[in-house]
Amino acid sequence: MKYLNLFRFGLAAACLLFAGASQAAIYKIDFSAKGFTAVTNGTTPPQDPISGYITFQADTFGANIDAITDVSLLIDGHNYQANEINGEPIGDGYLFGGLLNKTNTIMWGSNDFWVHAFTTIGGNFFYASASEFDAWSTNDYSYTYSKVPEPSSLALLFGGLLLVCLRRAKQWK
C-alpha cells in the first residue's frame, strides 16, 4: 500500500509537470484602423475603416512567431487567410503583413498590407488593393494584445481537480 501511494504521488507530480511544461502560447491582436489617406496618387481608399484580428503562436510575447493560427481580415473584398500573413517581432511589438511581396512591403495594384503594432508608441496600418493603383495609410489605429488561454492545459487542470475531488468524496463515504 505504501508503494501504491508513492506511485500515485509520482504520477500526479508527472502530470503536473507535463501540464506546466513550457509550450508556445497563443496571442491575439484585435485592431481597428480608420482615416486612411492615399500614399501617392491621391485616390480615395476603397475601404475605411478596417478591423479584424490575428492570432499567433510564440514562446513568449515579443519572441519570434512560430505560426499564424487564425485571422479575420477583409480588405476591399479580399478575405485574408492565415497562410497569407507573416509576423515578426520588432521593437516592443510586432510587425504583421501580407506575404504577397514581403512582410514590410506593399505594392500598388495588389492585395497586400502591413501593420506595425508597438506596445508603447502605437502603430500604423498600410494597405494596397488589387482594384486600385495606390496604397493607403493611417496612424489612426488602435489595437489590443491578449494571451488566449489554452483549452488543453485548462482541461488537464480541471480534469485533475475533478479526479481529486471524486477520490476524496469516495474516501469519506
Coordinates of N, CA and C in Angstrom, one line a residue:
M1 N 0.8 -1.2 0.0 CA 0.0 0.0 0.0 C 0.9 1.3 0.0
K2 N 2.0 1.2 0.7 CA 2.9 2.3 0.8 C 3.4 2.7 -0.6
Y3 N 3.8 1.6 -1.4 CA 4.4 1.8 -2.7 C 3.3 2.4 -3.7
L4 N 2.0 1.9 -3.5 CA 1.0 2.4 -4.3 C 0.7 3.9 -4.1
N5 N 0.8 4.4 -2.9 CA 0.6 5.8 -2.6 C 1.8 6.6 -3.2
L6 N 3.0 6.0 -3.1 CA 4.2 6.7 -3.7 C 4.1 6.8 -5.2
F7 N 3.6 5.7 -5.8 CA 3.4 5.7 -7.2 C 2.3 6.7 -7.7
R8 N 1.2 6.8 -6.9 CA 0.2 7.8 -7.2 C 0.8 9.2 -7.1
F9 N 1.6 9.4 -6.1 CA 2.2 10.8 -5.9 C 3.1 11.1 -7.1
G10 N 3.9 10.1 -7.5 CA 4.8 10.3 -8.6 C 4.0 10.6 -9.9
L11 N 3.0 9.8 -10.1 CA 2.1 10.0 -11.3 C 1.5 11.4 -11.3
A12 N 1.0 11.8 -10.2 CA 0.4 13.2 -10.1 C 1.4 14.3 -10.3
A13 N 2.6 14.1 -9.8 CA 3.7 15.1 -10.0 C 4.1 15.1 -11.5
A14 N 4.2 14.0 -12.1 CA 4.5 13.9 -13.5 C 3.4 14.6 -14.4
C15 N 2.2 14.4 -14.0 CA 1.1 15.1 -14.8 C 1.1 16.6 -14.6
L16 N 1.4 17.0 -13.4 CA 1.6 18.5 -13.1 C 2.7 19.1 -13.9
L17 N 3.8 18.4 -13.9 CA 5.0 18.9 -14.7 C 4.7 19.0 -16.2
F18 N 4.0 17.9 -16.7 CA 3.6 17.9 -18.1 C 2.7 19.0 -18.4
A19 N 1.7 19.3 -17.5 CA 0.7 20.3 -17.8 C 1.4 21.7 -17.7
G20 N 2.4 21.9 -16.9 CA 3.0 23.2 -16.8 C 4.3 23.3 -17.7
A21 N 4.5 22.3 -18.5 CA 5.7 22.4 -19.4 C 5.6 23.6 -20.3
S22 N 6.8 24.1 -20.6 CA 6.8 25.3 -21.5 C 6.4 25.0 -22.9
Q23 N 5.3 25.6 -23.2 CA 4.7 25.4 -24.6 C 4.5 26.8 -25.1
A24 N 4.5 26.9 -26.4 CA 4.2 28.1 -27.1 C 2.8 28.6 -26.7
A25 N 2.7 29.9 -26.4 CA 1.4 30.4 -26.0 C 0.7 31.0 -27.3
I26 N -0.6 31.2 -27.2 CA -1.3 31.8 -28.3 C -1.7 33.2 -27.9
Y27 N -1.3 34.2 -28.8 CA -1.7 35.6 -28.5 C -2.6 36.1 -29.6
K28 N -3.4 37.1 -29.3 CA -4.3 37.6 -30.3 C -4.2 39.1 -30.3
I29 N -4.1 39.7 -31.5 CA -4.2 41.2 -31.6 C -5.5 41.5 -32.3
D30 N -6.3 42.3 -31.7 CA -7.5 42.9 -32.3 C -7.2 44.3 -32.7
F31 N -7.6 44.7 -33.9 CA -7.2 46.0 -34.4 C -8.3 46.7 -35.1
S32 N -8.2 48.0 -35.2 CA -9.2 48.8 -35.9 C -8.4 50.0 -36.5
A33 N -8.6 50.3 -37.7 CA -7.9 51.5 -38.4 C -8.9 52.2 -39.2
K34 N -8.8 53.6 -39.2 CA -9.6 54.4 -40.0 C -8.9 55.7 -40.3
G35 N -9.5 56.5 -41.2 CA -8.9 57.8 -41.6 C -7.7 57.6 -42.6
F36 N -7.9 56.6 -43.5 CA -6.8 56.4 -44.5 C -6.6 57.5 -45.4
T37 N -5.4 57.8 -45.8 CA -5.1 58.7 -46.9 C -4.2 58.0 -47.9
A38 N -4.3 58.5 -49.1 CA -3.5 57.9 -50.2 C -2.0 58.2 -50.0
V39 N -1.2 57.3 -50.4 CA 0.3 57.4 -50.3 C 0.8 58.2 -51.5
T40 N 0.4 58.0 -52.7 CA 1.0 58.7 -53.8 C 0.0 59.4 -54.8
N41 N -1.1 58.6 -55.2 CA -1.9 59.1 -56.3 C -3.1 59.9 -55.9
G42 N -3.4 60.1 -54.6 CA -4.5 60.9 -54.1 C -5.8 60.2 -54.3
T43 N -5.9 58.9 -54.5 CA -7.2 58.3 -54.7 C -7.9 58.0 -53.4
T44 N -9.2 57.9 -53.4 CA -10.0 57.6 -52.3 C -9.8 56.1 -51.9
P45 N -9.6 55.9 -50.6 CA -9.4 54.5 -50.2 C -10.7 53.6 -50.4
P46 N -10.5 52.4 -51.0 CA -11.7 51.6 -51.3 C -12.4 51.1 -50.0
Q47 N -11.7 51.1 -48.9 CA -12.3 50.7 -47.6 C -11.7 51.5 -46.5
D48 N -12.6 52.0 -45.7 CA -12.3 52.8 -44.5 C -13.5 52.8 -43.6
P49 N -13.5 52.2 -42.5 CA -12.4 51.7 -41.7 C -12.2 50.2 -42.0
I50 N -11.1 49.7 -41.4 CA -10.7 48.3 -41.4 C -10.6 47.8 -40.0
S51 N -11.1 46.6 -39.7 CA -10.9 46.0 -38.4 C -10.8 44.5 -38.6
G52 N -10.2 43.9 -37.5 CA -10.1 42.4 -37.6 C -9.2 41.9 -36.4
Y53 N -8.7 40.7 -36.6 CA -7.8 40.2 -35.6 C -6.8 39.2 -36.2
I54 N -5.7 39.0 -35.6 CA -4.7 38.0 -36.0 C -4.3 37.2 -34.7
T55 N -4.4 35.9 -34.7 CA -3.8 35.1 -33.6 C -2.6 34.4 -34.0
F56 N -1.6 34.4 -33.1 CA -0.3 33.8 -33.5 C 0.2 33.1 -32.3
Q57 N 1.2 32.2 -32.5 CA 1.8 31.3 -31.5 C 3.3 31.8 -31.4
A58 N 3.7 32.0 -30.1 CA 5.0 32.4 -29.8 C 5.3 31.9 -28.4
D59 N 6.6 31.6 -28.1 CA 7.0 31.1 -26.8 C 6.6 32.1 -25.7
T60 N 6.9 33.4 -25.9 CA 6.5 34.5 -25.0 C 6.2 35.7 -25.9
F61 N 5.5 36.7 -25.3 CA 5.2 37.9 -26.0 C 6.5 38.6 -26.4
G62 N 6.7 38.9 -27.6 CA 8.0 39.6 -28.1 C 8.9 38.6 -28.7
A63 N 8.7 37.3 -28.5 CA 9.5 36.3 -29.2 C 9.2 36.1 -30.6
N64 N 10.0 35.4 -31.3 CA 9.7 35.0 -32.7 C 8.4 34.3 -32.8
I65 N 7.6 34.5 -33.9 CA 6.3 33.9 -34.1 C 6.6 32.5 -34.7
D66 N 6.0 31.5 -34.1 CA 6.1 30.2 -34.6 C 5.1 29.9 -35.7
A67 N 3.9 30.5 -35.5 CA 2.8 30.3 -36.6 C 1.7 31.3 -36.4
I68 N 1.1 31.7 -37.5 CA -0.1 32.5 -37.5 C -1.2 31.4 -37.5
T69 N -2.0 31.4 -36.4 CA -3.0 30.4 -36.3 C -4.4 30.7 -36.8
D70 N -4.8 32.0 -36.8 CA -6.1 32.4 -37.2 C -6.1 33.9 -37.6
V71 N -7.0 34.2 -38.5 CA -7.0 35.6 -38.9 C -8.5 35.9 -39.3
S72 N -8.9 37.2 -39.1 CA -10.1 37.7 -39.5 C -9.8 39.1 -40.1
L73 N -9.6 39.2 -41.4 CA -9.3 40.4 -42.0 C -9.8 40.4 -43.4
L74 N -10.7 41.4 -43.7 CA -11.2 41.6 -45.0 C -10.9 43.0 -45.5
I75 N -10.1 43.1 -46.6 CA -9.8 44.4 -47.1 C -10.2 44.4 -48.6
D76 N -11.1 45.3 -48.9 CA -11.6 45.6 -50.3 C -11.9 44.3 -51.0
G77 N -12.7 43.4 -50.3 CA -13.2 42.2 -50.8 C -12.2 41.0 -50.7
H78 N -11.0 41.2 -50.3 CA -10.0 40.1 -50.1 C -10.1 39.7 -48.7
N79 N -10.5 38.4 -48.5 CA -10.5 37.8 -47.2 C -9.2 37.1 -46.9
Y80 N -8.4 37.6 -46.1 CA -7.0 37.0 -45.8 C -7.2 35.7 -45.1
Q81 N -6.3 34.8 -45.4 CA -6.1 33.5 -44.7 C -4.8 33.5 -43.9
A82 N -4.7 32.6 -42.9 CA -3.5 32.6 -42.1 C -2.2 32.3 -42.9
N83 N -2.3 31.6 -44.0 CA -1.1 31.3 -44.8 C -0.7 32.4 -45.7
E84 N -1.5 33.5 -45.7 CA -1.1 34.7 -46.5 C -0.5 35.8 -45.6
I85 N -0.3 35.5 -44.3 CA 0.2 36.5 -43.4 C 1.5 36.0 -42.7
N86 N 2.4 37.0 -42.5 CA 3.6 36.7 -41.7 C 3.7 37.7 -40.6
G87 N 4.5 37.4 -39.6 CA 4.7 38.4 -38.5 C 6.1 38.2 -37.9
E88 N 6.6 39.2 -37.4 CA 7.9 39.2 -36.7 C 8.0 40.2 -35.6
P89 N 8.8 39.9 -34.6 CA 8.9 40.9 -33.5 C 9.7 42.1 -34.0
I90 N 9.3 43.3 -33.6 CA 10.1 44.5 -34.0 C 9.9 45.5 -32.8
G91 N 11.0 46.0 -32.3 CA 10.9 46.9 -31.2 C 10.2 46.3 -30.0
D92 N 9.2 47.0 -29.5 CA 8.5 46.4 -28.3 C 7.1 45.9 -28.8
G93 N 7.0 45.4 -30.0 CA 5.8 44.9 -30.5 C 6.0 43.9 -31.7
Y94 N 5.1 44.0 -32.6 CA 5.2 43.1 -33.8 C 4.9 43.8 -35.1
L95 N 5.4 43.3 -36.2 CA 5.0 43.7 -37.5 C 4.3 42.6 -38.2
F96 N 3.1 42.8 -38.7 CA 2.4 41.8 -39.4 C 2.2 42.3 -40.8
G97 N 2.2 41.4 -41.8 CA 2.0 41.9 -43.1 C 1.6 40.7 -44.1
G98 N 1.2 41.1 -45.2 CA 0.8 40.1 -46.2 C 2.1 39.5 -46.8
L99 N 2.1 38.3 -47.2 CA 3.2 37.6 -47.8 C 3.3 37.8 -49.3
L100 N 2.4 38.5 -49.9 CA 2.5 38.7 -51.4 C 3.8 39.3 -51.8
N101 N 4.3 40.3 -51.2 CA 5.6 40.9 -51.5 C 6.6 40.5 -50.5
K102 N 6.6 41.2 -49.3 CA 7.3 40.9 -48.1 C 6.5 41.4 -47.0
T103 N 6.9 41.0 -45.8 CA 6.1 41.4 -44.6 C 6.0 42.9 -44.5
N104 N 7.0 43.7 -44.8 CA 7.0 45.1 -44.7 C 7.1 45.9 -46.0
T105 N 6.5 45.3 -47.0 CA 6.5 45.9 -48.4 C 5.1 45.7 -48.9
I106 N 4.6 46.8 -49.5 CA 3.3 46.7 -50.2 C 3.5 47.2 -51.6
M107 N 2.8 46.6 -52.6 CA 2.9 47.1 -54.0 C 1.5 47.5 -54.4
W108 N 1.4 48.6 -55.1 CA 0.2 49.1 -55.6 C -0.4 48.1 -56.6
G109 N -1.7 48.0 -56.6 CA -2.4 47.1 -57.5 C -2.4 45.7 -57.0
S110 N -2.1 45.5 -55.8 CA -2.1 44.1 -55.2 C -2.9 44.1 -53.9
N111 N -3.3 42.9 -53.5 CA -3.9 42.8 -52.2 C -2.9 42.5 -51.1
D112 N -2.4 43.6 -50.5 CA -1.3 43.5 -49.5 C -1.5 44.5 -48.4
F113 N -0.9 44.3 -47.3 CA -1.0 45.2 -46.2 C 0.2 45.0 -45.2
W114 N 0.4 46.0 -44.3 CA 1.2 45.7 -43.2 C 0.7 46.5 -42.0
V115 N 1.0 46.0 -40.8 CA 0.5 46.6 -39.6 C 1.7 46.6 -38.6
H116 N 2.1 47.8 -38.2 CA 3.1 48.0 -37.1 C 2.3 48.1 -35.8
A117 N 2.6 47.3 -34.9 CA 1.9 47.4 -33.6 C 2.9 47.4 -32.5
F118 N 3.2 48.5 -31.9 CA 4.2 48.7 -30.8 C 3.4 48.9 -29.5
T119 N 3.8 48.3 -28.5 CA 3.1 48.4 -27.2 C 3.2 49.7 -26.6
T120 N 4.2 50.5 -26.8 CA 4.4 51.8 -26.1 C 4.2 53.0 -27.0
I121 N 4.4 52.9 -28.3 CA 4.3 54.1 -29.2 C 3.2 54.0 -30.3
G122 N 2.3 53.0 -30.1 CA 1.3 52.9 -31.1 C 1.7 52.2 -32.3
G123 N 1.1 52.5 -33.5 CA 1.4 51.8 -34.7 C 0.8 52.5 -35.9
N124 N 0.9 51.8 -37.0 CA 0.3 52.3 -38.2 C -0.1 51.2 -39.1
F125 N -1.0 51.5 -40.1 CA -1.6 50.5 -40.9 C -1.5 51.0 -42.4
F126 N -0.9 50.2 -43.3 CA -0.8 50.4 -44.7 C -1.5 49.3 -45.4
Y127 N -2.2 49.6 -46.5 CA -2.7 48.6 -47.4 C -2.8 49.0 -48.8
A128 N -2.8 48.0 -49.7 CA -3.0 48.2 -51.1 C -4.1 47.3 -51.6
S129 N -4.7 47.6 -52.7 CA -5.8 46.8 -53.2 C -5.6 46.5 -54.7
A130 N -6.0 45.3 -55.1 CA -6.0 44.9 -56.5 C -6.9 45.8 -57.3
S131 N -7.9 46.4 -56.7 CA -8.8 47.2 -57.5 C -8.4 48.6 -57.8
E132 N -7.3 49.1 -57.2 CA -6.8 50.5 -57.4 C -5.3 50.5 -57.5
F133 N -4.8 51.5 -58.1 CA -3.3 51.6 -58.3 C -2.8 52.7 -57.3
D134 N -2.8 52.4 -56.0 CA -2.4 53.3 -55.0 C -2.3 52.5 -53.7
A135 N -1.8 53.1 -52.7 CA -1.8 52.5 -51.3 C -2.2 53.5 -50.3
W136 N -2.7 53.1 -49.2 CA -3.3 54.0 -48.2 C -2.7 53.7 -46.8
S137 N -2.6 54.7 -46.1 CA -2.0 54.6 -44.7 C -2.8 55.4 -43.7
T138 N -2.6 55.0 -42.4 CA -3.2 55.8 -41.4 C -2.4 55.5 -40.1
N139 N -2.4 56.5 -39.2 CA -1.9 56.4 -37.9 C -3.1 56.3 -36.9
D140 N -4.3 56.5 -37.4 CA -5.5 56.4 -36.5 C -5.8 55.0 -36.4
Y141 N -5.1 54.3 -35.5 CA -5.1 52.9 -35.4 C -5.1 52.5 -34.0
S142 N -6.0 51.6 -33.6 CA -6.0 51.1 -32.2 C -5.9 49.6 -32.2
Y143 N -5.4 49.0 -31.2 CA -5.3 47.6 -31.1 C -5.1 47.2 -29.6
T144 N -5.4 45.9 -29.4 CA -5.1 45.3 -28.1 C -4.5 43.9 -28.3
Y145 N -3.6 43.6 -27.4 CA -3.0 42.3 -27.4 C -3.6 41.5 -26.2
S146 N -3.8 40.3 -26.4 CA -4.2 39.4 -25.3 C -3.7 38.0 -25.5
K147 N -3.4 37.4 -24.3 CA -3.0 36.0 -24.4 C -4.2 35.1 -24.3
V148 N -4.3 34.2 -25.3 CA -5.5 33.3 -25.3 C -5.2 32.1 -24.5
P149 N -6.1 31.8 -23.5 CA -5.9 30.6 -22.7 C -6.0 29.3 -23.5
E150 N -5.1 28.4 -23.2 CA -5.1 27.1 -24.0 C -6.1 26.1 -23.4
P151 N -7.0 25.7 -24.2 CA -8.0 24.7 -23.7 C -7.4 23.4 -23.2
S152 N -6.4 22.9 -23.8 CA -5.8 21.7 -23.4 C -5.2 21.7 -22.0
S153 N -4.5 22.8 -21.6 CA -4.0 23.0 -20.3 C -5.1 23.1 -19.3
L154 N -6.1 23.9 -19.6 CA -7.2 24.1 -18.7 C -8.0 22.8 -18.5
A155 N -8.1 22.1 -19.5 CA -8.8 20.8 -19.4 C -8.0 19.8 -18.5
L156 N -6.7 19.8 -18.7 CA -5.9 18.9 -17.8 C -6.0 19.4 -16.3
L157 N -6.0 20.7 -16.1 CA -6.0 21.2 -14.7 C -7.4 20.8 -14.1
F158 N -8.5 21.2 -14.8 CA -9.8 20.9 -14.2 C -10.1 19.4 -14.1
G159 N -9.6 18.6 -15.1 CA -9.8 17.2 -15.0 C -9.1 16.6 -13.8
G160 N -7.9 17.1 -13.5 CA -7.2 16.6 -12.4 C -7.8 17.0 -11.1
L161 N -8.3 18.2 -11.0 CA -9.1 18.7 -9.8 C -10.3 17.8 -9.6
L162 N -11.0 17.5 -10.7 CA -12.2 16.7 -10.6 C -11.9 15.3 -10.0
L163 N -10.8 14.7 -10.5 CA -10.4 13.4 -10.1 C -10.1 13.4 -8.6
V164 N -9.4 14.5 -8.2 CA -9.0 14.6 -6.7 C -10.3 14.7 -5.9
C165 N -11.2 15.5 -6.3 CA -12.5 15.7 -5.6 C -13.3 14.4 -5.5
L166 N -13.4 13.7 -6.6 CA -14.1 12.4 -6.7 C -13.4 11.4 -5.7
R167 N -12.1 11.4 -5.8 CA -11.3 10.4 -4.9 C -11.6 10.7 -3.4
R168 N -11.6 12.0 -3.1 CA -11.8 12.4 -1.7 C -13.2 12.1 -1.3
A169 N -14.2 12.3 -2.2 CA -15.6 12.0 -1.8 C -15.8 10.5 -1.6
K170 N -15.1 9.7 -2.4 CA -15.2 8.3 -2.2 C -14.6 7.8 -0.9
Q171 N -13.5 8.4 -0.5 CA -12.8 8.1 0.7 C -13.7 8.5 2.0
W172 N -14.4 9.5 1.9 CA -15.2 10.0 3.0 C -16.5 9.2 3.2
K173 N -16.9 8.4 2.2 CA -18.1 7.6 2.4 C -17.9 6.4 3.2

